[in-house]
mmCIF file of C-alpha atoms and ligand atoms in Angstrom:
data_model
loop_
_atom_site.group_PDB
_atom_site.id
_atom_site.type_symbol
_atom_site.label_atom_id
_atom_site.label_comp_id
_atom_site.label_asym_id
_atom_site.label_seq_id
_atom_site.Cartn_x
_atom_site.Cartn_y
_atom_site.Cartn_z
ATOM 1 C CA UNK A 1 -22.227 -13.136 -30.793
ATOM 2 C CA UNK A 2 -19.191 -14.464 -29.288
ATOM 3 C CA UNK A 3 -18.620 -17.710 -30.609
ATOM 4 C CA UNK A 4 -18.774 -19.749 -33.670
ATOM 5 C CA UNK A 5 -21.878 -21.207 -33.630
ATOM 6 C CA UNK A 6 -24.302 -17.926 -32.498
ATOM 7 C CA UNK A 7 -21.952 -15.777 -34.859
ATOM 8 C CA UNK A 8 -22.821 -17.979 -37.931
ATOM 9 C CA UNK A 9 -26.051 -18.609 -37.229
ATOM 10 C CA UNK A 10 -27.085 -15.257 -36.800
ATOM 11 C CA UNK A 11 -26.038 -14.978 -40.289
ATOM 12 C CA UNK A 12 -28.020 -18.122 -41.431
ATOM 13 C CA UNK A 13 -25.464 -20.571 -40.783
ATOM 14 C CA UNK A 14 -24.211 -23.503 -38.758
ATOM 15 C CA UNK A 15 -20.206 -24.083 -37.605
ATOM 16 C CA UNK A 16 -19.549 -27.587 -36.940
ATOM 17 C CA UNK A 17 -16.837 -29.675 -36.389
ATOM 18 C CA UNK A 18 -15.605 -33.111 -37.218
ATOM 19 C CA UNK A 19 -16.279 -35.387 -33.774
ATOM 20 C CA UNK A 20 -14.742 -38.260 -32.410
ATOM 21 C CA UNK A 21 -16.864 -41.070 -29.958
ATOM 22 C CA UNK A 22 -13.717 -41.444 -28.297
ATOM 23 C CA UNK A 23 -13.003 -37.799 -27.200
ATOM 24 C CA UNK A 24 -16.747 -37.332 -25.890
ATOM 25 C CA UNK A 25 -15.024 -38.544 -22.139
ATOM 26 C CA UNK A 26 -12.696 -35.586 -22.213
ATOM 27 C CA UNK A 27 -13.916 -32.294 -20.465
ATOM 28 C CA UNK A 28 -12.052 -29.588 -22.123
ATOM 29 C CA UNK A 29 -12.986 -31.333 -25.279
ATOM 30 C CA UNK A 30 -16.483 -31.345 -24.556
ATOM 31 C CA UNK A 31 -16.534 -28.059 -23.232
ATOM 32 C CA UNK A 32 -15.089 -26.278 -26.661
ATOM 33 C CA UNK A 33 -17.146 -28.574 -28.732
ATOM 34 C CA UNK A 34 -20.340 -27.505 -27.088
ATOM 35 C CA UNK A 35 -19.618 -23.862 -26.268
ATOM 36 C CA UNK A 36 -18.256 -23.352 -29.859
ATOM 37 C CA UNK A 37 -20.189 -25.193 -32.126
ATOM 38 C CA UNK A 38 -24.016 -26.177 -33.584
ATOM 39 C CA UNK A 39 -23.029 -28.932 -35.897
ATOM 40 C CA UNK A 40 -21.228 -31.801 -35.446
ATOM 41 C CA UNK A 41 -19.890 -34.574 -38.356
ATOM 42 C CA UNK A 42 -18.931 -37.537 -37.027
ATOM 43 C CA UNK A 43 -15.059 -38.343 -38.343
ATOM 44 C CA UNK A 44 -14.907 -41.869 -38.492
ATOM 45 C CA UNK A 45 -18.193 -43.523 -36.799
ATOM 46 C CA UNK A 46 -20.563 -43.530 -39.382
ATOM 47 C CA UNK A 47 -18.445 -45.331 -42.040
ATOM 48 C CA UNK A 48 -18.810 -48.333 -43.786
ATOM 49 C CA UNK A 49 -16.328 -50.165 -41.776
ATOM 50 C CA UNK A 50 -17.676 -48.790 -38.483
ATOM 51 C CA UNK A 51 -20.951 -49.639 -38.905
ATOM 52 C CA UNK A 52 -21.571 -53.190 -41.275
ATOM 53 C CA UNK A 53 -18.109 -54.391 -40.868
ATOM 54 C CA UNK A 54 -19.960 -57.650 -41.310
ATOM 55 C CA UNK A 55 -22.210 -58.001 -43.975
ATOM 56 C CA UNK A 56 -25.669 -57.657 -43.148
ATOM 57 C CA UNK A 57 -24.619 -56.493 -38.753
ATOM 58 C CA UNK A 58 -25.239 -52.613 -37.964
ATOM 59 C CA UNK A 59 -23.542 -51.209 -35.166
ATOM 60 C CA UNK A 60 -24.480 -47.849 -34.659
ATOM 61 C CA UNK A 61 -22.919 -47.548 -30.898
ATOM 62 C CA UNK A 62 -20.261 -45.101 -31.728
ATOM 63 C CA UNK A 63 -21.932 -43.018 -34.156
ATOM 64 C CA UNK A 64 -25.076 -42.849 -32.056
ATOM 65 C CA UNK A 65 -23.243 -42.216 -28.806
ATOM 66 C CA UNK A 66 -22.234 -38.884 -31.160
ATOM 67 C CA UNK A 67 -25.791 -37.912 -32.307
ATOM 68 C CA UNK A 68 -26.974 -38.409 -28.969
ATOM 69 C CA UNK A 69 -25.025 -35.643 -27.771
ATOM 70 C CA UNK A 70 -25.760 -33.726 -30.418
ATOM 71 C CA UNK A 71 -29.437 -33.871 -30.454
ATOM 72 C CA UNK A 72 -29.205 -33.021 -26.575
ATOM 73 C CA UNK A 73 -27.199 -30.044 -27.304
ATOM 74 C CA UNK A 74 -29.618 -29.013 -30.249
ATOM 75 C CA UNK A 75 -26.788 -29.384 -32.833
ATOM 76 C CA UNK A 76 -27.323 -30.560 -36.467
ATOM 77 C CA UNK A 77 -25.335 -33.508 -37.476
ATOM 78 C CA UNK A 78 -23.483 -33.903 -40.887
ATOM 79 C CA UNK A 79 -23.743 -37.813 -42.048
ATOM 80 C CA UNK A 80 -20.244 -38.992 -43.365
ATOM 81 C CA UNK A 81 -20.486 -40.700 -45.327
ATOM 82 C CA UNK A 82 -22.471 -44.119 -47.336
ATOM 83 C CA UNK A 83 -20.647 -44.857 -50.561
ATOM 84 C CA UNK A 84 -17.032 -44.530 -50.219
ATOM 85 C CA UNK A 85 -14.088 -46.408 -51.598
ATOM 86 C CA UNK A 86 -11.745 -46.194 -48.349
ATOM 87 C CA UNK A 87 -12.776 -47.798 -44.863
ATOM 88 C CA UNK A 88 -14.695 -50.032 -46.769
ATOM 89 C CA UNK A 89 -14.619 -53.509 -45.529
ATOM 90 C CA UNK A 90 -13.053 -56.510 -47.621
ATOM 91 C CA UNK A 91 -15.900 -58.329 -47.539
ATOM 92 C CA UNK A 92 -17.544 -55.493 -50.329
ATOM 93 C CA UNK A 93 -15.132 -55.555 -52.700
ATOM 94 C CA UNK A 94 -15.387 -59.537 -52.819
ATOM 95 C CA UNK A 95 -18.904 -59.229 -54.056
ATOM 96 C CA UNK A 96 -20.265 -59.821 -57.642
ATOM 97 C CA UNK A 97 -22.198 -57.321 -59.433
ATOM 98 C CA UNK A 98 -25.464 -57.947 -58.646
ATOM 99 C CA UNK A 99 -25.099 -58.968 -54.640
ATOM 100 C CA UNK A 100 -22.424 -55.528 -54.969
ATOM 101 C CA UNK A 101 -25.576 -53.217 -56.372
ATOM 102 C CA UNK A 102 -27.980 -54.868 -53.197
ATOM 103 C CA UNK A 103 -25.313 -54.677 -50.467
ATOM 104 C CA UNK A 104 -25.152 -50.848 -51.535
ATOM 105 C CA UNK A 105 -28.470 -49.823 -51.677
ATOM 106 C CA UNK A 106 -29.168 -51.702 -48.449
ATOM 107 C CA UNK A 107 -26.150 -50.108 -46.493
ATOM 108 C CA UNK A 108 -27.839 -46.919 -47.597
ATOM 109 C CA UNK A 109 -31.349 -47.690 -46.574
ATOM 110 C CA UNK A 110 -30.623 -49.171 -43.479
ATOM 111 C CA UNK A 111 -28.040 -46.362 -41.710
ATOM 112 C CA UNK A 112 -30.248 -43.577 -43.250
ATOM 113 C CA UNK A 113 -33.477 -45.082 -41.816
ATOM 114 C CA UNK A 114 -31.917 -45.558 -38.266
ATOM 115 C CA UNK A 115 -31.371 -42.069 -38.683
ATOM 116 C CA UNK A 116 -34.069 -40.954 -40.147
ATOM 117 C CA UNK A 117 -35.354 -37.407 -39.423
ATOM 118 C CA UNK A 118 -31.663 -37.054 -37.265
ATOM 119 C CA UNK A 119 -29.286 -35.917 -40.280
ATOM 120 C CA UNK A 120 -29.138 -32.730 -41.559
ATOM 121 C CA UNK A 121 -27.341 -33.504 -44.651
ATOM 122 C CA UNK A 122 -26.127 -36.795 -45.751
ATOM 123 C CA UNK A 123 -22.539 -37.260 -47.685
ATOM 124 C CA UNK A 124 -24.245 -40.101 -49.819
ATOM 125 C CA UNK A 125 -20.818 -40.467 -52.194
ATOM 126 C CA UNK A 126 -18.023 -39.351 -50.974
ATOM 127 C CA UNK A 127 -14.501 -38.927 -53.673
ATOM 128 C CA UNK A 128 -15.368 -40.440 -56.049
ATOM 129 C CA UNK A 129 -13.814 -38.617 -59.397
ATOM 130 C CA UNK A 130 -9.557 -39.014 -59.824
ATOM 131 C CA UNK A 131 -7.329 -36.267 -58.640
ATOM 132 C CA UNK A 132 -5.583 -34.827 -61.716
ATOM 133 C CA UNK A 133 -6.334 -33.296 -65.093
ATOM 134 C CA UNK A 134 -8.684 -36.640 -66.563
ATOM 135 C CA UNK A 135 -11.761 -35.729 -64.654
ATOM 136 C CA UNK A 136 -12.405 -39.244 -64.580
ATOM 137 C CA UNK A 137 -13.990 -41.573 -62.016
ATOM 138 C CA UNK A 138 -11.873 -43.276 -59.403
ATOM 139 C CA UNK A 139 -11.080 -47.424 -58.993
ATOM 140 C CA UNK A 140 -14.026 -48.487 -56.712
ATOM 141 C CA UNK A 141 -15.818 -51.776 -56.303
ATOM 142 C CA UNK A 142 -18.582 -49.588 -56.830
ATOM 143 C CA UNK A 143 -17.208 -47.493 -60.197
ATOM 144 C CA UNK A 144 -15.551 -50.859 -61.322
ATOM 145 C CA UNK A 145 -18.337 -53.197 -60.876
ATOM 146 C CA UNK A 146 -21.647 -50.989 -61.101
ATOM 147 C CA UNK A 147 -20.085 -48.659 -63.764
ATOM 148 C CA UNK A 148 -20.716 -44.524 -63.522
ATOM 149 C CA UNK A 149 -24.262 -45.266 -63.054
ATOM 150 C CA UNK A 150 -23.757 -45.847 -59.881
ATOM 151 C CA UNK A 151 -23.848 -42.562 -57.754
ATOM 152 C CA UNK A 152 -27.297 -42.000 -59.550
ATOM 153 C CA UNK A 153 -28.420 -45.252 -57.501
ATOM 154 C CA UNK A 154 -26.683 -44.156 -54.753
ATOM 155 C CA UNK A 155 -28.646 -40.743 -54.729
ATOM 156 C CA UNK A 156 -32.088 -42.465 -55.625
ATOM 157 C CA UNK A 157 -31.711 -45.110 -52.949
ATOM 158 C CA UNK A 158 -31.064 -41.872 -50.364
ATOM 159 C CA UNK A 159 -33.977 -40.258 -51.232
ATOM 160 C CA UNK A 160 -36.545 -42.646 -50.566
ATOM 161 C CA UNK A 161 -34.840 -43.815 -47.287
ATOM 162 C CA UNK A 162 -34.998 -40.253 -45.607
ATOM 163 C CA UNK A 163 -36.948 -37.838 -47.746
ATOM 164 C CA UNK A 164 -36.011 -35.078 -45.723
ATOM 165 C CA UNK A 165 -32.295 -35.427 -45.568
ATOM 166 C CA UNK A 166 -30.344 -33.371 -48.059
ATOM 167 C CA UNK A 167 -28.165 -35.462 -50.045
ATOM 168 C CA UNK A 168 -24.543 -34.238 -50.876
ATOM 169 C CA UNK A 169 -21.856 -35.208 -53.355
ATOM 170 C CA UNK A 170 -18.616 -34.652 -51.264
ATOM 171 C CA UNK A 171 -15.214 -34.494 -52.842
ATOM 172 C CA UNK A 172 -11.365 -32.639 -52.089
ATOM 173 C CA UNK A 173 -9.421 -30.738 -54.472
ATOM 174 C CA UNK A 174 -12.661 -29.248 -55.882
ATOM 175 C CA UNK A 175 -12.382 -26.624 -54.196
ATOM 176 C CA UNK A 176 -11.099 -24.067 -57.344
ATOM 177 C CA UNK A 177 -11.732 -24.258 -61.019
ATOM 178 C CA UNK A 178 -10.296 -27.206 -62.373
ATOM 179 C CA UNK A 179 -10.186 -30.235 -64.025
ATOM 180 C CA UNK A 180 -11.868 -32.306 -60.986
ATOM 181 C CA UNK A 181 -14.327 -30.205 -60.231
ATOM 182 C CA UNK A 182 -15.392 -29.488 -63.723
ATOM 183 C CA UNK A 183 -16.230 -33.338 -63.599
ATOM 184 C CA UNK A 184 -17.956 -32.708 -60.491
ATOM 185 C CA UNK A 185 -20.099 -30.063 -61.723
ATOM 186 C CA UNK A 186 -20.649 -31.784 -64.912
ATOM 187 C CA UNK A 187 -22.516 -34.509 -62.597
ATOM 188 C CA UNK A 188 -24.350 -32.358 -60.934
ATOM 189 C CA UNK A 189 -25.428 -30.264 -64.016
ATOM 190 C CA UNK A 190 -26.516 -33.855 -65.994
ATOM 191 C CA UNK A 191 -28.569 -34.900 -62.509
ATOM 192 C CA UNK A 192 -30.666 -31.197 -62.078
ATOM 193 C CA UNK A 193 -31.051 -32.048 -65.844
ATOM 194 C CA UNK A 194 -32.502 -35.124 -65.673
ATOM 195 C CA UNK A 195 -34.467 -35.036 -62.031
ATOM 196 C CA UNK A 196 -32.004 -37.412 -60.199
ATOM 197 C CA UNK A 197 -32.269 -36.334 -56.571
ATOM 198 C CA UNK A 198 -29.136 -34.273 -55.452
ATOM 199 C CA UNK A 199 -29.274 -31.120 -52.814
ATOM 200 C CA UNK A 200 -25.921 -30.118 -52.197
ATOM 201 C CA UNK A 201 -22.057 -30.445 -52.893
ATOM 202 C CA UNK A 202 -19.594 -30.408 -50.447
ATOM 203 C CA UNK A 203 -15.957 -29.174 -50.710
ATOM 204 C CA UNK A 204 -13.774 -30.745 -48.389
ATOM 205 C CA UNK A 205 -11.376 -27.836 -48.197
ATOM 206 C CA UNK A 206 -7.798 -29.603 -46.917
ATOM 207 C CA UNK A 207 -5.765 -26.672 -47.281
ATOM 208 C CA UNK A 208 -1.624 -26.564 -47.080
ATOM 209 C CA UNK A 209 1.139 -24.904 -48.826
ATOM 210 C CA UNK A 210 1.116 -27.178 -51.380
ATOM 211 C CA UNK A 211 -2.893 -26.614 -52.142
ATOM 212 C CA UNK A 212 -3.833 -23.400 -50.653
ATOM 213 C CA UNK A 213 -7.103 -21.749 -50.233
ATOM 214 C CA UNK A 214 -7.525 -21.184 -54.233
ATOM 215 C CA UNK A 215 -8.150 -17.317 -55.793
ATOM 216 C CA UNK A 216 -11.405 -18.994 -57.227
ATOM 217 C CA UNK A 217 -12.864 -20.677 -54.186
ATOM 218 C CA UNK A 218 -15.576 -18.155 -53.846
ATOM 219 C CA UNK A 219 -16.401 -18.148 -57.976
ATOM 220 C CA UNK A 220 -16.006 -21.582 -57.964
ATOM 221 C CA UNK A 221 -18.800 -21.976 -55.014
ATOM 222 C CA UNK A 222 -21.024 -19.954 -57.136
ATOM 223 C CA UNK A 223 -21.048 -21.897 -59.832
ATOM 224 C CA UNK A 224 -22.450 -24.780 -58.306
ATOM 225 C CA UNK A 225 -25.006 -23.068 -56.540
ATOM 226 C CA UNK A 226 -26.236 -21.873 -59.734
ATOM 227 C CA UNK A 227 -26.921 -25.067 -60.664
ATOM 228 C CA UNK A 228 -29.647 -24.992 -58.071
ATOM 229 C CA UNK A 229 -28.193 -26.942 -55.147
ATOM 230 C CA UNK A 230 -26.897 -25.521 -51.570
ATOM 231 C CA UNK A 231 -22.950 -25.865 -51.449
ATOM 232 C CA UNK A 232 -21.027 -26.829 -47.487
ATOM 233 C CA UNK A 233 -17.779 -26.829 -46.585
ATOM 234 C CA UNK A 234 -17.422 -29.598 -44.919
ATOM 235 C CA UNK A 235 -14.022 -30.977 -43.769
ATOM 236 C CA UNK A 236 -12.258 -27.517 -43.501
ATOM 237 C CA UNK A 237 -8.390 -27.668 -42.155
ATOM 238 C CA UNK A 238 -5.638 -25.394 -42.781
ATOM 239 C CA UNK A 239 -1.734 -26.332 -42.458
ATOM 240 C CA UNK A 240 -0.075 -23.424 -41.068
ATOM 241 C CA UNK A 241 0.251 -21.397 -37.665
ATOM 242 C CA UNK A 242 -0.289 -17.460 -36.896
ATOM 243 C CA UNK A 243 -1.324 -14.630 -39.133
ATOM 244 C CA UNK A 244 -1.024 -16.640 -42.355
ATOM 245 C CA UNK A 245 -3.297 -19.388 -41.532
ATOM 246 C CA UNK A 246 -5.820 -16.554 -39.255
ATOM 247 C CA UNK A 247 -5.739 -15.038 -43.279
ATOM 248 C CA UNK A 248 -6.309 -17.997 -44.923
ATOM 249 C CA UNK A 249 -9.139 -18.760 -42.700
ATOM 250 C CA UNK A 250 -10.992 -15.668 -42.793
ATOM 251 C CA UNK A 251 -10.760 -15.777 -46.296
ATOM 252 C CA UNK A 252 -12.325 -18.960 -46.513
ATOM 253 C CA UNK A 253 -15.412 -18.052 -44.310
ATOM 254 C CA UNK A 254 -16.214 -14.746 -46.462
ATOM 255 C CA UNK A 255 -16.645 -16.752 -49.380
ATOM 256 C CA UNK A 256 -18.916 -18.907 -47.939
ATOM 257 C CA UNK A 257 -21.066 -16.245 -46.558
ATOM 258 C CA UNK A 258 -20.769 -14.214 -49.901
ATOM 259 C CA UNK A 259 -22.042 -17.050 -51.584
ATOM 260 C CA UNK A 260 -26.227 -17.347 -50.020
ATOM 261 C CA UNK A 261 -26.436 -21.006 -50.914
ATOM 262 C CA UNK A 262 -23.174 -21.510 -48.855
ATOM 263 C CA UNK A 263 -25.459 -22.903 -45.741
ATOM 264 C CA UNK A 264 -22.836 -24.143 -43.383
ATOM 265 C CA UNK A 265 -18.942 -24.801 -42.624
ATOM 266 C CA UNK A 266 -17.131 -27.505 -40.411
ATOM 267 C CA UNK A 267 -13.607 -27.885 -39.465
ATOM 268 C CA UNK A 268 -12.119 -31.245 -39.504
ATOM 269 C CA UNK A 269 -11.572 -31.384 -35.675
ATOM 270 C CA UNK A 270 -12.313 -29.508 -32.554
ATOM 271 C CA UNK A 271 -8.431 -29.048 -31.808
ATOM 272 C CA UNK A 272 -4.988 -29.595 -33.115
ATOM 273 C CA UNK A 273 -4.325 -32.318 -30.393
ATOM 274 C CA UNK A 274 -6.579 -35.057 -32.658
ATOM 275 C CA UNK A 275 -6.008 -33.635 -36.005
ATOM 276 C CA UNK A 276 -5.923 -36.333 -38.590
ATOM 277 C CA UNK A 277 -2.657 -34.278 -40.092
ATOM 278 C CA UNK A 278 0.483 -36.460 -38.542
ATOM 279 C CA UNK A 279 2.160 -33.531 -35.817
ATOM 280 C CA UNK A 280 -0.302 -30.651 -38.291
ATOM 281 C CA UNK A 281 -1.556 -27.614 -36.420
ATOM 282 C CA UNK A 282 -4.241 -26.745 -38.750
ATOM 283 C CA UNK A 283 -7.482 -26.372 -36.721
ATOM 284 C CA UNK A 284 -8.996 -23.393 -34.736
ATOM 285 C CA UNK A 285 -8.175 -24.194 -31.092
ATOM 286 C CA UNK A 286 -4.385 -25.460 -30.014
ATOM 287 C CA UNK A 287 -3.550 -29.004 -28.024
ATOM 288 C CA UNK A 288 -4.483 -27.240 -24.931
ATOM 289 C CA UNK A 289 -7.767 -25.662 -26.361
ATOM 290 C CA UNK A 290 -6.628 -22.157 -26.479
ATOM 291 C CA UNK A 291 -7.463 -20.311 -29.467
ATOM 292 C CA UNK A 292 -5.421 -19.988 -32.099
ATOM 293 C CA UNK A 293 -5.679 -16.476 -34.379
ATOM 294 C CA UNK A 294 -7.225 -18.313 -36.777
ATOM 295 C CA UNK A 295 -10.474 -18.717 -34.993
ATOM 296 C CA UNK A 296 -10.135 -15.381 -33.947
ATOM 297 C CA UNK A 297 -9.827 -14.732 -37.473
ATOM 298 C CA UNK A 298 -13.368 -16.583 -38.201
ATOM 299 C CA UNK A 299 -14.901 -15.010 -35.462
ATOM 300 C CA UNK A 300 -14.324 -11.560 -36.876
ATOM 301 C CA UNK A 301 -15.347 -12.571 -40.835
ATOM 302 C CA UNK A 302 -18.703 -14.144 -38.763
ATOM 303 C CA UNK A 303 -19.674 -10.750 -37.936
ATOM 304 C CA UNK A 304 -18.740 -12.260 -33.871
ATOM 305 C CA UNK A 305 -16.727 -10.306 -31.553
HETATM 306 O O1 G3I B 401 -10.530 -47.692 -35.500
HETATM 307 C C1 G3I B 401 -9.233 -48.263 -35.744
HETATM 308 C C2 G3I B 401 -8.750 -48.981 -34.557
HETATM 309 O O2 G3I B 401 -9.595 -50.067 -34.301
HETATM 310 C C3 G3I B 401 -7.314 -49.420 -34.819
HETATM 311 O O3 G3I B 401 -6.808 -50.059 -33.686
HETATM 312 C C4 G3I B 401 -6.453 -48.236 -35.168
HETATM 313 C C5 G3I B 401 -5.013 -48.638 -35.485
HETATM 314 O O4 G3I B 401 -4.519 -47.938 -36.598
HETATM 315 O O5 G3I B 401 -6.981 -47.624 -36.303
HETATM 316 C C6 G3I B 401 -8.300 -47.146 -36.115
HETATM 317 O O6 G3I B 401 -8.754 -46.647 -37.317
HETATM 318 C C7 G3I B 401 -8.229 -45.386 -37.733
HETATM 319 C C8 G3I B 401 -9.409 -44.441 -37.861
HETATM 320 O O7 G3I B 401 -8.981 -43.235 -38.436
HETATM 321 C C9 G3I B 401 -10.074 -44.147 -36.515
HETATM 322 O O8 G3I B 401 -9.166 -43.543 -35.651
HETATM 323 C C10 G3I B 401 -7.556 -45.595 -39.068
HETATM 324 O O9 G3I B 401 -6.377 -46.340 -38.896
HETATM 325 C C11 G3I B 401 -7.216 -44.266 -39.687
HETATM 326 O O10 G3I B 401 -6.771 -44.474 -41.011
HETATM 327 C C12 G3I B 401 -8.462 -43.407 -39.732
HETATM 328 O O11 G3I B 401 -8.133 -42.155 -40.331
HETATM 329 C C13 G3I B 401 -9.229 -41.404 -40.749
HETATM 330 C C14 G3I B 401 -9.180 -41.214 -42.258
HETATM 331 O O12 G3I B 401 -10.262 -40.381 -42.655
HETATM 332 C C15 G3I B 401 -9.260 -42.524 -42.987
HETATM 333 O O13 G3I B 401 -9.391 -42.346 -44.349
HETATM 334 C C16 G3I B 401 -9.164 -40.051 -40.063
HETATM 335 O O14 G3I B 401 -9.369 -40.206 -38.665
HETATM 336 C C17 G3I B 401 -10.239 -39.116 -40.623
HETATM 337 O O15 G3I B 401 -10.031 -37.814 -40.159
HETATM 338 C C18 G3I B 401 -10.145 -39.078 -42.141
HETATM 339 O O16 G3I B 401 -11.180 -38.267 -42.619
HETATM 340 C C19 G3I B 401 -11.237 -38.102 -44.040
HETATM 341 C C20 G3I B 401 -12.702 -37.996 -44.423
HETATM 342 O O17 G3I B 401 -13.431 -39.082 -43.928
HETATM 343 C C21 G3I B 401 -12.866 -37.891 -45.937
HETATM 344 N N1 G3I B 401 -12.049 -36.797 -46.479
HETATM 345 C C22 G3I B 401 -10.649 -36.796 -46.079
HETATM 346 C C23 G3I B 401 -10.517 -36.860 -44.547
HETATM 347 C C24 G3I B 401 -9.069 -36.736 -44.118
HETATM 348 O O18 G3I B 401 -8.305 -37.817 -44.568
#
């Protein structure tokens, strides 16, 4: 296969990438997004503040405009993301407990129902545990207000408003051993345990100098597919330029596919030109859309040529 998308997939996989609405006009864009790639996530459109920036008022323009294309093309798409503590409009955190608890589990029933049977795999809570060695749960409206139970509700309310959907816990700096994603697999451990619906994890995977692509990624994506649920890597960038970051990247994609539950990986951004990284270079095609060694790099570890 000769690109990303027929190279994974002939090994069981999707290759996505992070999508913006407002890129969809540009033709070189385009072009790489839908020569390269079989999954798309949308970056920003299907956020809380995108789509009920007023309480109770969906608007799905943006985000649709991206499954549209995406359906057309016979790509999955990623959903990114329900419960989330950042792009969250004001008017949540102003709510009491109880009108908190029904503005969540309707902002979850509603988005996944207008896409029902259109999302591969749902990012139903997204960071919610601390950086650092606590393990513990981040500030949130929701954490603050609902209390830890609440990414159980989250996770219940998913289920029953898209059966089919797999529903992820999504999360960066878990991507190693450590004290975050010990908390993170302590979650998912406690819900297999006790039958609350969860189907897969995802690991970010923001990689730079000062958090590289750890020596226990590939361990550490085996342990939670042990637990019985499929593991993505879902928001994959790498700071860096050349053979180094070509390295880092390959490296990344033969864990995944040494790992079987490891179903899928997507890069934060089709090119370097709209990374969210201020002047970063850490995607797979340049600002002109040439490719960069690093995808040649992923190519190769896909088995592609
Ligand atoms: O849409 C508004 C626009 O109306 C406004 O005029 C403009 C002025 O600043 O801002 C626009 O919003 C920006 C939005 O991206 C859409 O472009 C926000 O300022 C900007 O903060 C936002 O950044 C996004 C960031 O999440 C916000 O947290 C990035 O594009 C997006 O790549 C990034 O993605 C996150 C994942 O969702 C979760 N994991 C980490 C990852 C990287 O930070």
């Amino acid at each position: 296969a000769s690109t990303l998308g027929a190279a994974a997939a002939e090994k069981g996989r999707y290759f996505g990438a992070a999508v913006a609405a407002n890129h969809l006009g540009e033709a070189p864009y385009v072009s790489t997004l839908n020569t390269e790639f079989n999954s798309v996530t949308p970056e920003n459109e299907m956020k809380w503040d995108a789509i009920e920036r007023t309480r109770g008022t969906f608007t799905f323009g943006s985000a649709d405009q991206i499954v549209n294309h995406a359906q057309s093309r016979g790509m999955k798409v990623r959903g990114h993301t329900l419960v989330w503590h950042s792009q969250l409009p004001g008017w949540v955190g102003g709510l009491g407990t109880a009108d908190l608890r029904s503005a969540m589990n309707n902002h979850i029933t509603q988005v996944m129902q207008h896409y029902k049977g259109k999302i591969h795999s749902w990012d139903v809570v997204n960071e919610a545990f601390q950086d650092g060695s606590s393990g513990a749960r981040r500030s949130s409206p929701f954490q603050d207000k609902l209390g830890d139970g609440f990414i159980e509700e989250a996770f219940r309310t998913a289920r029953a408003a898209d059966p089919a959907a797999k529903l992820c816990y999504n999360d960066y700096n878990t991507d190693g051993v450590n004290a975050k994603s010990n908390a993170v697999y302590n979650l998912v451990r406690d819900f297999k345990a006790r039958g609350v619906p969860i189907d897969c994890v995802g690991f970010q995977s923001h990689f730079n100098s000062a958090s590289p692509v750890p020596s226990d990624y590939q361990a550490n994506l085996q342990r939670f597919a042990n637990l019985g649920v499929d593991v993505q890597i879902t928001e994959l960038d790498i700071e860096g330029s050349g053979t180094a970051q070509a390295n880092s990247y390959g490296n990344v994609v033969r864990a995944c596919l040494a790992v079987s539950r490891c179903t899928g990986i997507t890069v934060w951004g089709v090119t370097d030109k709209y990374s969210w990284r201020p002047g970063g270079t850490p995607l797979l095609f340049d600002g002109n859309y040439n490719k960069k060694p690093a995808y040649g790099a992923v190519l190769t570890a896909l088995g592609g040529s």
